[in-house]
PDB file of C-alpha atoms and ligand atoms in Angstrom:
ATOM      1  CA  MET G  25      97.069 146.132  91.123  1.00  0.00           C
ATOM      2  CA  ARG G  26      94.074 147.106  89.005  1.00  0.00           C
ATOM      3  CA  LEU G  27      91.780 148.068  91.892  1.00  0.00           C
ATOM      4  CA  LYS G  28      94.241 149.682  94.134  1.00  0.00           C
ATOM      5  CA  ASP G  29      92.701 151.492  97.370  1.00  0.00           C
ATOM      6  CA  LYS G  30      89.257 150.687  95.904  1.00  0.00           C
ATOM      7  CA  VAL G  31      86.576 149.325  98.113  1.00  0.00           C
ATOM      8  CA  ALA G  32      83.836 146.824  96.609  1.00  0.00           C
ATOM      9  CA  LEU G  33      80.489 145.527  97.957  1.00  0.00           C
ATOM     10  CA  ILE G  34      79.634 142.237  96.373  1.00  0.00           C
ATOM     11  CA  SER G  35      76.000 140.742  96.833  1.00  0.00           C
ATOM     12  CA  GLY G  36      75.702 137.061  96.584  1.00  0.00           C
ATOM     13  CA  GLY G  37      79.405 136.823  97.485  1.00  0.00           C
ATOM     14  CA  ALA G  38      79.276 133.754  99.663  1.00  0.00           C
ATOM     15  CA  ARG G  39      80.116 130.944  96.905  1.00  0.00           C
ATOM     16  CA  GLY G  40      80.117 130.901  93.085  1.00  0.00           C
ATOM     17  CA  MET G  41      81.124 133.853  90.661  1.00  0.00           C
ATOM     18  CA  GLY G  42      80.743 136.667  93.715  1.00  0.00           C
ATOM     19  CA  ALA G  43      83.013 134.587  95.920  1.00  0.00           C
ATOM     20  CA  VAL G  44      85.766 134.239  92.955  1.00  0.00           C
ATOM     21  CA  GLU G  45      85.231 138.061  92.004  1.00  0.00           C
ATOM     22  CA  ALA G  46      85.899 138.918  95.821  1.00  0.00           C
ATOM     23  CA  GLU G  47      89.083 136.710  95.623  1.00  0.00           C
ATOM     24  CA  LEU G  48      90.140 138.412  92.569  1.00  0.00           C
ATOM     25  CA  PHE G  49      89.429 141.843  93.618  1.00  0.00           C
ATOM     26  CA  THR G  50      91.368 141.644  96.689  1.00  0.00           C
ATOM     27  CA  SER G  51      94.317 140.165  94.762  1.00  0.00           C
ATOM     28  CA  HIS G  52      94.067 143.701  92.696  1.00  0.00           C
ATOM     29  CA  GLY G  53      94.344 145.452  96.044  1.00  0.00           C
ATOM     30  CA  ALA G  54      90.525 146.188  96.521  1.00  0.00           C
ATOM     31  CA  LYS G  55      88.833 145.707 100.210  1.00  0.00           C
ATOM     32  CA  VAL G  56      85.886 143.821  99.705  1.00  0.00           C
ATOM     33  CA  VAL G  57      82.579 143.320 101.872  1.00  0.00           C
ATOM     34  CA  LEU G  58      80.455 140.398 100.818  1.00  0.00           C
ATOM     35  CA  GLY G  59      76.764 140.121 101.416  1.00  0.00           C
ATOM     36  CA  ASP G  60      74.584 136.685 101.075  1.00  0.00           C
ATOM     37  CA  VAL G  61      71.745 135.022 102.784  1.00  0.00           C
ATOM     38  CA  LEU G  62      74.372 132.057 103.080  1.00  0.00           C
ATOM     39  CA  VAL G  63      75.987 133.177 106.430  1.00  0.00           C
ATOM     40  CA  GLU G  64      78.533 130.353 107.190  1.00  0.00           C
ATOM     41  CA  GLU G  65      79.669 130.002 103.339  1.00  0.00           C
ATOM     42  CA  GLY G  66      79.923 133.822 103.247  1.00  0.00           C
ATOM     43  CA  GLN G  67      82.126 133.920 106.834  1.00  0.00           C
ATOM     44  CA  MET G  68      84.492 131.338 105.162  1.00  0.00           C
ATOM     45  CA  THR G  69      85.119 133.153 101.861  1.00  0.00           C
ATOM     46  CA  ALA G  70      85.922 136.207 103.635  1.00  0.00           C
ATOM     47  CA  GLU G  71      88.330 134.198 106.140  1.00  0.00           C
ATOM     48  CA  LYS G  72      89.912 132.684 103.226  1.00  0.00           C
ATOM     49  CA  ILE G  73      90.596 135.926 101.724  1.00  0.00           C
ATOM     50  CA  VAL G  74      91.836 137.199 104.936  1.00  0.00           C
ATOM     51  CA  GLU G  75      94.177 134.125 105.444  1.00  0.00           C
ATOM     52  CA  GLN G  76      95.437 134.955 101.766  1.00  0.00           C
ATOM     53  CA  GLY G  77      96.375 138.485 102.773  1.00  0.00           C
ATOM     54  CA  GLY G  78      93.376 140.461 101.462  1.00  0.00           C
ATOM     55  CA  GLU G  79      90.890 142.765 103.325  1.00  0.00           C
ATOM     56  CA  ALA G  80      87.371 141.111 103.542  1.00  0.00           C
ATOM     57  CA  HIS G  81      84.487 141.320 105.363  1.00  0.00           C
ATOM     58  CA  PHE G  82      81.422 139.191 105.430  1.00  0.00           C
ATOM     59  CA  GLN G  83      78.033 140.549 106.698  1.00  0.00           C
ATOM     60  CA  PRO G  84      74.456 138.819 106.275  1.00  0.00           C
ATOM     61  CA  LEU G  85      72.239 140.529 103.605  1.00  0.00           C
ATOM     62  CA  ASP G  86      69.065 139.480 101.901  1.00  0.00           C
ATOM     63  CA  VAL G  87      68.799 141.312  98.705  1.00  0.00           C
ATOM     64  CA  THR G  88      65.135 141.933  98.946  1.00  0.00           C
ATOM     65  CA  ASP G  89      65.343 143.725 102.279  1.00  0.00           C
ATOM     66  CA  GLU G  90      65.992 147.204 102.144  1.00  0.00           C
ATOM     67  CA  GLY G  91      67.030 147.892 105.589  1.00  0.00           C
ATOM     68  CA  GLN G  92      69.627 145.178 105.334  1.00  0.00           C
ATOM     69  CA  TRP G  93      70.907 147.082 102.312  1.00  0.00           C
ATOM     70  CA  SER G  94      71.147 150.359 104.585  1.00  0.00           C
ATOM     71  CA  SER G  95      73.241 148.340 107.136  1.00  0.00           C
ATOM     72  CA  ILE G  96      75.797 146.858 104.946  1.00  0.00           C
ATOM     73  CA  VAL G  97      76.353 150.000 103.474  1.00  0.00           C
ATOM     74  CA  GLU G  98      76.901 151.701 106.635  1.00  0.00           C
ATOM     75  CA  GLU G  99      79.187 148.875 107.773  1.00  0.00           C
ATOM     76  CA  THR G 100      81.200 149.036 104.478  1.00  0.00           C
ATOM     77  CA  ILE G 101      81.703 152.850 104.901  1.00  0.00           C
ATOM     78  CA  SER G 102      82.385 152.761 108.639  1.00  0.00           C
ATOM     79  CA  ARG G 103      84.941 149.973 108.022  1.00  0.00           C
ATOM     80  CA  PHE G 104      86.435 151.299 104.798  1.00  0.00           C
ATOM     81  CA  GLY G 105      85.515 154.868 104.382  1.00  0.00           C
ATOM     82  CA  ARG G 106      84.026 154.634 100.939  1.00  0.00           C
ATOM     83  CA  ILE G 107      82.190 152.661  98.327  1.00  0.00           C
ATOM     84  CA  ASP G 108      83.933 152.607  94.773  1.00  0.00           C
ATOM     85  CA  VAL G 109      82.287 149.362  93.363  1.00  0.00           C
ATOM     86  CA  LEU G 110      79.062 147.601  93.617  1.00  0.00           C
ATOM     87  CA  VAL G 111      78.522 144.105  91.940  1.00  0.00           C
ATOM     88  CA  ASN G 112      74.991 143.212  92.067  1.00  0.00           C
ATOM     89  CA  ASN G 113      75.689 139.440  91.871  1.00  0.00           C
ATOM     90  CA  ALA G 114      73.063 137.672  94.116  1.00  0.00           C
ATOM     91  CA  GLY G 115      70.445 135.918  91.912  1.00  0.00           C
ATOM     92  CA  ILE G 116      68.296 132.654  92.092  1.00  0.00           C
ATOM     93  CA  TYR G 117      67.324 130.129  89.022  1.00  0.00           C
ATOM     94  CA  ARG G 118      64.371 127.890  88.691  1.00  0.00           C
ATOM     95  CA  VAL G 119      63.494 125.674  85.980  1.00  0.00           C
ATOM     96  CA  ALA G 120      59.664 125.635  84.788  1.00  0.00           C
ATOM     97  CA  SER G 121      57.583 125.796  82.043  1.00  0.00           C
ATOM     98  CA  ILE G 122      55.185 128.805  82.113  1.00  0.00           C
ATOM     99  CA  GLU G 123      52.257 126.676  82.732  1.00  0.00           C
ATOM    100  CA  GLU G 124      54.305 125.034  85.700  1.00  0.00           C
ATOM    101  CA  THR G 125      55.515 128.023  87.281  1.00  0.00           C
ATOM    102  CA  PRO G 126      53.653 129.021  90.471  1.00  0.00           C
ATOM    103  CA  VAL G 127      52.901 132.547  90.793  1.00  0.00           C
ATOM    104  CA  ASP G 128      54.750 132.622  94.127  1.00  0.00           C
ATOM    105  CA  MET G 129      58.077 131.328  92.183  1.00  0.00           C
ATOM    106  CA  VAL G 130      57.790 134.157  89.646  1.00  0.00           C
ATOM    107  CA  ARG G 131      57.588 136.938  92.365  1.00  0.00           C
ATOM    108  CA  GLN G 132      60.432 135.136  94.378  1.00  0.00           C
ATOM    109  CA  ILE G 133      62.750 135.223  91.189  1.00  0.00           C
ATOM    110  CA  LEU G 134      61.790 138.847  90.411  1.00  0.00           C
ATOM    111  CA  GLU G 135      62.040 139.860  94.044  1.00  0.00           C
ATOM    112  CA  VAL G 136      65.581 138.603  94.343  1.00  0.00           C
ATOM    113  CA  ASN G 137      66.711 139.462  90.806  1.00  0.00           C
ATOM    114  CA  VAL G 138      64.989 142.649  89.789  1.00  0.00           C
ATOM    115  CA  THR G 139      64.345 144.300  93.143  1.00  0.00           C
ATOM    116  CA  GLY G 140      67.428 142.948  94.904  1.00  0.00           C
ATOM    117  CA  VAL G 141      69.463 144.841  92.150  1.00  0.00           C
ATOM    118  CA  PHE G 142      67.093 147.798  92.347  1.00  0.00           C
ATOM    119  CA  LEU G 143      67.655 147.993  96.352  1.00  0.00           C
ATOM    120  CA  GLY G 144      71.565 147.681  96.087  1.00  0.00           C
ATOM    121  CA  THR G 145      71.846 150.678  93.509  1.00  0.00           C
ATOM    122  CA  LYS G 146      69.588 152.877  95.391  1.00  0.00           C
ATOM    123  CA  ALA G 147      71.387 152.087  98.610  1.00  0.00           C
ATOM    124  CA  VAL G 148      75.027 152.901  97.258  1.00  0.00           C
ATOM    125  CA  ILE G 149      74.001 156.005  95.124  1.00  0.00           C
ATOM    126  CA  PRO G 150      74.324 158.467  97.795  1.00  0.00           C
ATOM    127  CA  GLN G 151      77.603 157.541  99.042  1.00  0.00           C
ATOM    128  CA  MET G 152      78.957 157.318  95.326  1.00  0.00           C
ATOM    129  CA  ARG G 153      77.562 160.726  94.633  1.00  0.00           C
ATOM    130  CA  ASN G 154      79.049 162.443  97.512  1.00  0.00           C
ATOM    131  CA  GLN G 155      82.578 160.806  96.858  1.00  0.00           C
ATOM    132  CA  GLY G 156      82.482 161.787  93.313  1.00  0.00           C
ATOM    133  CA  GLY G 157      81.547 158.557  91.306  1.00  0.00           C
ATOM    134  CA  GLY G 158      81.408 154.580  91.506  1.00  0.00           C
ATOM    135  CA  SER G 159      81.117 151.731  89.382  1.00  0.00           C
ATOM    136  CA  ILE G 160      77.737 149.836  89.585  1.00  0.00           C
ATOM    137  CA  ILE G 161      77.988 146.144  87.712  1.00  0.00           C
ATOM    138  CA  ASN G 162      74.796 144.196  87.273  1.00  0.00           C
ATOM    139  CA  ILE G 163      75.132 140.283  86.692  1.00  0.00           C
ATOM    140  CA  SER G 164      72.496 139.661  84.324  1.00  0.00           C
ATOM    141  CA  SER G 165      72.978 136.934  81.895  1.00  0.00           C
ATOM    142  CA  THR G 166      72.528 135.696  78.356  1.00  0.00           C
ATOM    143  CA  ALA G 167      69.100 134.751  79.626  1.00  0.00           C
ATOM    144  CA  GLY G 168      68.693 138.386  79.409  1.00  0.00           C
ATOM    145  CA  LEU G 169      69.514 138.646  75.681  1.00  0.00           C
ATOM    146  CA  ALA G 170      67.497 136.112  74.080  1.00  0.00           C
ATOM    147  CA  GLY G 171      64.426 133.682  74.878  1.00  0.00           C
ATOM    148  CA  SER G 172      64.893 130.007  75.579  1.00  0.00           C
ATOM    149  CA  ALA G 173      62.201 127.434  76.907  1.00  0.00           C
ATOM    150  CA  ASN G 174      61.474 126.623  80.725  1.00  0.00           C
ATOM    151  CA  SER G 175      63.029 129.495  82.656  1.00  0.00           C
ATOM    152  CA  SER G 176      60.678 132.318  81.565  1.00  0.00           C
ATOM    153  CA  ALA G 177      60.577 134.002  84.784  1.00  0.00           C
ATOM    154  CA  TYR G 178      64.225 133.938  85.233  1.00  0.00           C
ATOM    155  CA  GLN G 179      64.655 135.317  81.596  1.00  0.00           C
ATOM    156  CA  ALA G 180      62.205 138.094  82.129  1.00  0.00           C
ATOM    157  CA  SER G 181      64.412 139.145  85.318  1.00  0.00           C
ATOM    158  CA  LYS G 182      67.610 139.202  83.654  1.00  0.00           C
ATOM    159  CA  GLY G 183      65.875 141.315  80.813  1.00  0.00           C
ATOM    160  CA  ALA G 184      64.846 143.781  83.315  1.00  0.00           C
ATOM    161  CA  VAL G 185      68.332 143.948  84.822  1.00  0.00           C
ATOM    162  CA  ARG G 186      69.722 144.958  81.511  1.00  0.00           C
ATOM    163  CA  ILE G 187      67.351 147.729  80.828  1.00  0.00           C
ATOM    164  CA  PHE G 188      67.518 148.807  84.429  1.00  0.00           C
ATOM    165  CA  THR G 189      71.396 148.945  84.625  1.00  0.00           C
ATOM    166  CA  LYS G 190      70.926 151.310  81.209  1.00  0.00           C
ATOM    167  CA  SER G 191      68.600 153.705  83.088  1.00  0.00           C
ATOM    168  CA  THR G 192      70.870 153.955  86.009  1.00  0.00           C
ATOM    169  CA  ALA G 193      73.830 154.767  83.621  1.00  0.00           C
ATOM    170  CA  ILE G 194      72.030 157.525  82.201  1.00  0.00           C
ATOM    171  CA  GLU G 195      70.240 158.653  85.407  1.00  0.00           C
ATOM    172  CA  HIS G 196      73.751 159.319  87.226  1.00  0.00           C
ATOM    173  CA  VAL G 197      76.217 160.055  84.798  1.00  0.00           C
ATOM    174  CA  SER G 198      76.608 163.504  85.806  1.00  0.00           C
ATOM    175  CA  ALA G 199      77.280 162.108  89.479  1.00  0.00           C
ATOM    176  CA  GLY G 200      80.376 160.163  87.858  1.00  0.00           C
ATOM    177  CA  ILE G 201      78.533 156.893  88.425  1.00  0.00           C
ATOM    178  CA  ARG G 202      78.879 154.440  85.769  1.00  0.00           C
ATOM    179  CA  ALA G 203      76.719 151.482  85.629  1.00  0.00           C
ATOM    180  CA  ASN G 204      77.516 148.261  82.960  1.00  0.00           C
ATOM    181  CA  SER G 205      75.852 144.859  82.943  1.00  0.00           C
ATOM    182  CA  VAL G 206      77.581 141.502  82.533  1.00  0.00           C
ATOM    183  CA  HIS G 207      75.846 138.563  80.354  1.00  0.00           C
ATOM    184  CA  PRO G 208      77.437 135.257  81.318  1.00  0.00           C
ATOM    185  CA  GLY G 209      76.415 132.245  79.168  1.00  0.00           C
ATOM    186  CA  MET G 210      76.829 128.734  80.741  1.00  0.00           C
ATOM    187  CA  ILE G 211      79.302 129.274  83.970  1.00  0.00           C
ATOM    188  CA  ASP G 212      80.013 126.041  86.112  1.00  0.00           C
ATOM    189  CA  THR G 213      78.546 126.808  89.385  1.00  0.00           C
ATOM    190  CA  ASP G 214      76.374 125.273  91.751  1.00  0.00           C
ATOM    191  CA  MET G 215      73.380 127.382  90.118  1.00  0.00           C
ATOM    192  CA  ILE G 216      73.380 125.209  87.126  1.00  0.00           C
ATOM    193  CA  ASN G 217      74.679 121.961  88.513  1.00  0.00           C
ATOM    194  CA  ILE G 218      71.021 120.720  87.781  1.00  0.00           C
ATOM    195  CA  LEU G 219      71.400 121.453  83.941  1.00  0.00           C
ATOM    196  CA  LEU G 220      75.001 119.985  83.622  1.00  0.00           C
ATOM    197  CA  LYS G 221      75.175 116.834  86.360  1.00  0.00           C
ATOM    198  CA  ASP G 222      73.810 114.485  83.353  1.00  0.00           C
ATOM    199  CA  PRO G 223      77.101 113.874  81.097  1.00  0.00           C
ATOM    200  CA  GLU G 224      74.991 113.449  77.916  1.00  0.00           C
ATOM    201  CA  GLU G 225      72.915 116.945  78.636  1.00  0.00           C
ATOM    202  CA  ARG G 226      76.359 118.295  79.520  1.00  0.00           C
ATOM    203  CA  ARG G 227      77.898 117.231  76.178  1.00  0.00           C
ATOM    204  CA  GLN G 228      75.050 118.720  74.086  1.00  0.00           C
ATOM    205  CA  ARG G 229      74.982 122.104  75.927  1.00  0.00           C
ATOM    206  CA  ILE G 230      78.735 122.312  75.252  1.00  0.00           C
ATOM    207  CA  SER G 231      78.314 121.555  71.785  1.00  0.00           C
ATOM    208  CA  THR G 232      76.155 124.884  71.452  1.00  0.00           C
ATOM    209  CA  VAL G 233      79.156 126.994  72.635  1.00  0.00           C
ATOM    210  CA  PRO G 234      81.461 128.011  69.647  1.00  0.00           C
ATOM    211  CA  LEU G 235      84.366 128.123  72.026  1.00  0.00           C
ATOM    212  CA  GLY G 236      83.702 124.514  73.197  1.00  0.00           C
ATOM    213  CA  ARG G 237      83.305 124.371  76.724  1.00  0.00           C
ATOM    214  CA  ILE G 238      81.446 125.855  79.645  1.00  0.00           C
ATOM    215  CA  GLY G 239      82.606 128.765  81.303  1.00  0.00           C
ATOM    216  CA  THR G 240      84.277 129.375  84.892  1.00  0.00           C
ATOM    217  CA  ALA G 241      83.519 131.868  87.569  1.00  0.00           C
ATOM    218  CA  MET G 242      87.067 133.281  86.733  1.00  0.00           C
ATOM    219  CA  ASP G 243      85.823 134.050  83.108  1.00  0.00           C
ATOM    220  CA  VAL G 244      83.179 136.420  84.499  1.00  0.00           C
ATOM    221  CA  ALA G 245      85.297 137.846  87.521  1.00  0.00           C
ATOM    222  CA  TYR G 246      87.754 138.970  84.523  1.00  0.00           C
ATOM    223  CA  ALA G 247      85.134 141.025  82.918  1.00  0.00           C
ATOM    224  CA  VAL G 248      83.559 142.351  86.256  1.00  0.00           C
ATOM    225  CA  LEU G 249      87.361 143.257  87.017  1.00  0.00           C
ATOM    226  CA  TYR G 250      87.542 145.316  84.140  1.00  0.00           C
ATOM    227  CA  LEU G 251      84.390 147.277  84.660  1.00  0.00           C
ATOM    228  CA  ALA G 252      85.215 147.870  88.294  1.00  0.00           C
ATOM    229  CA  SER G 253      88.402 149.457  87.392  1.00  0.00           C
ATOM    230  CA  ASP G 254      89.438 152.821  86.029  1.00  0.00           C
ATOM    231  CA  GLU G 255      90.176 150.970  82.712  1.00  0.00           C
ATOM    232  CA  SER G 256      86.679 151.100  81.835  1.00  0.00           C
ATOM    233  CA  SER G 257      86.150 155.028  82.613  1.00  0.00           C
ATOM    234  CA  PHE G 258      84.620 155.666  79.127  1.00  0.00           C
ATOM    235  CA  VAL G 259      82.323 152.619  79.483  1.00  0.00           C
ATOM    236  CA  THR G 260      78.701 153.113  80.885  1.00  0.00           C
ATOM    237  CA  GLY G 261      75.451 151.720  80.194  1.00  0.00           C
ATOM    238  CA  ALA G 262      77.389 148.595  78.107  1.00  0.00           C
ATOM    239  CA  GLU G 263      76.565 145.227  78.037  1.00  0.00           C
ATOM    240  CA  LEU G 264      79.643 142.655  78.375  1.00  0.00           C
ATOM    241  CA  VAL G 265      78.929 139.199  77.074  1.00  0.00           C
ATOM    242  CA  VAL G 266      80.975 136.222  78.386  1.00  0.00           C
ATOM    243  CA  ASP G 267      79.329 133.232  76.926  1.00  0.00           C
ATOM    244  CA  GLY G 268      82.367 131.589  74.633  1.00  0.00           C
ATOM    245  CA  GLY G 269      80.317 132.859  71.394  1.00  0.00           C
ATOM    246  CA  ARG G 270      76.971 131.432  72.121  1.00  0.00           C
ATOM    247  CA  THR G 271      74.808 134.286  71.503  1.00  0.00           C
ATOM    248  CA  ALA G 272      76.935 135.729  68.466  1.00  0.00           C
ATOM    249  CA  GLN G 273      75.655 132.779  66.132  1.00  0.00           C
TER     250      GLN G 273
HETATM  251  N1  NAD P   6      76.073 130.077  86.714  1.00  0.00           N
HETATM  252  C1  NAD P   6      75.626 130.418  85.374  1.00  0.00           C
HETATM  253  O1  NAD P   6      75.616 129.538  84.400  1.00  0.00           O
HETATM  254  C2  NAD P   6      75.110 131.889  85.299  1.00  0.00           C
HETATM  255  C3  NAD P   6      74.736 132.533  84.044  1.00  0.00           C
HETATM  256  C4  NAD P   6      74.456 133.653  84.064  1.00  0.00           C
HETATM  257  C5  NAD P   6      74.121 134.558  84.789  1.00  0.00           C
HETATM  258  N2  NAD P   6      74.371 133.932  86.191  1.00  0.00           N
HETATM  259  C6  NAD P   6      74.194 135.016  87.537  1.00  0.00           C
HETATM  260  O2  NAD P   6      75.121 134.952  88.122  1.00  0.00           O
HETATM  261  C7  NAD P   6      74.818 135.441  89.432  1.00  0.00           C
HETATM  262  C8  NAD P   6      75.763 134.675  90.076  1.00  0.00           C
HETATM  263  O3  NAD P   6      75.340 133.202  90.041  1.00  0.00           O
HETATM  264  P1  NAD P   6      76.421 131.876  90.380  1.00  0.00           P
HETATM  265  O4  NAD P   6      76.325 130.951  89.163  1.00  0.00           O
HETATM  266  O5  NAD P   6      77.828 132.139  91.014  1.00  0.00           O
HETATM  267  O6  NAD P   6      75.090 130.883  91.387  1.00  0.00           O
HETATM  268  P2  NAD P   6      75.339 130.611  92.804  1.00  0.00           P
HETATM  269  O7  NAD P   6      74.005 130.246  93.274  1.00  0.00           O
HETATM  270  O8  NAD P   6      76.789 130.028  93.119  1.00  0.00           O
HETATM  271  O9  NAD P   6      75.655 132.103  93.639  1.00  0.00           O
HETATM  272  C9  NAD P   6      74.421 132.919  93.766  1.00  0.00           C
HETATM  273  C10 NAD P   6      74.552 133.631  95.030  1.00  0.00           C
HETATM  274  O10 NAD P   6      73.346 134.374  95.516  1.00  0.00           O
HETATM  275  C11 NAD P   6      73.160 134.295  96.823  1.00  0.00           C
HETATM  276  N3  NAD P   6      71.907 134.695  96.943  1.00  0.00           N
HETATM  277  C12 NAD P   6      70.658 134.349  96.420  1.00  0.00           C
HETATM  278  N4  NAD P   6      69.400 134.799  96.911  1.00  0.00           N
HETATM  279  C13 NAD P   6      69.805 135.593  97.623  1.00  0.00           C
HETATM  280  C14 NAD P   6      69.394 136.876  98.442  1.00  0.00           C
HETATM  281  N5  NAD P   6      68.066 137.008  98.414  1.00  0.00           N
HETATM  282  N6  NAD P   6      70.060 137.521  99.261  1.00  0.00           N
HETATM  283  C15 NAD P   6      71.632 137.856  99.087  1.00  0.00           C
HETATM  284  N7  NAD P   6      72.154 136.680  98.387  1.00  0.00           N
HETATM  285  C16 NAD P   6      71.424 135.736  97.537  1.00  0.00           C
HETATM  286  C17 NAD P   6      73.295 132.777  96.789  1.00  0.00           C
HETATM  287  O11 NAD P   6      73.164 132.346  98.398  1.00  0.00           O
HETATM  288  C18 NAD P   6      74.560 132.333  96.301  1.00  0.00           C
HETATM  289  O12 NAD P   6      75.747 132.630  97.257  1.00  0.00           O
HETATM  290  C19 NAD P   6      73.523 135.374  89.435  1.00  0.00           C
HETATM  291  O13 NAD P   6      72.865 136.523  89.420  1.00  0.00           O
HETATM  292  C20 NAD P   6      73.149 134.400  88.261  1.00  0.00           C
HETATM  293  O14 NAD P   6      71.881 134.399  87.782  1.00  0.00           O
HETATM  294  C21 NAD P   6      74.741 132.509  86.453  1.00  0.00           C
END
């Protein structure tokens, strides 16, 4: 029970990594609130956790809306009394060259992936400060560590998340709030179906990973679990890479 009595709020928790983190967290004793724009899937994810004996609640959340962040934070506190962990996990990914990327697409990606993380952080800080601390985990990407072609707006957004995390860590260290970023490589979720559906493309991408496979949502969830727990109490402003060794080359 690595998260016994902790309360966690996870954005983008309806499916993919966020949903798997919610299941893992509750299996380690946490109470979890999930927020997502995918309402039906979010409700189903929360119901599944409750059926398995965990404590979970879903509330619709668009991470770009400051008012919706206020409501989900209020709901979490009124339901479970505190917020120990925020996972800023919601994100969107688009493939296009710089020349083919319309400005609206750039704005949308930055709005969800960067402004969304900023607003989530801003929304939980007062509660975390009042209760003596907390752990904020921002899901960046290996795209935030090194460049690559045809997803430049996404890459820029994830680079911003990396530095924003370090600024959060330094600004709120005296309040006992830790902030760390997680940098997944290729992880088998709906987000990158577009890249992996062609078997030849999949084989080619796997060949770039020293550990020889695509990651799973659970590979990332265990890294997030560590940062959410008190096991990482001396870790803040850090970058945890979960990519099968790809960026170590
Ligand atoms: N899958 C990968 O290979 C990979 C690699 C590195 C980083 N990531 C990052 O991991 C995180 C989780 O991605 P995933 O792979 O589970 O993808 P996913 O698409 O399965 O999940 C993302 C979730 O975010 C939600 N979301 C999108 N916009 C939102 C908004 N405005 N408000 C609230 N929720 C919103 C989606 O509805 C979805 O449930 C993302 O931040 C992504 O950028 C993914």
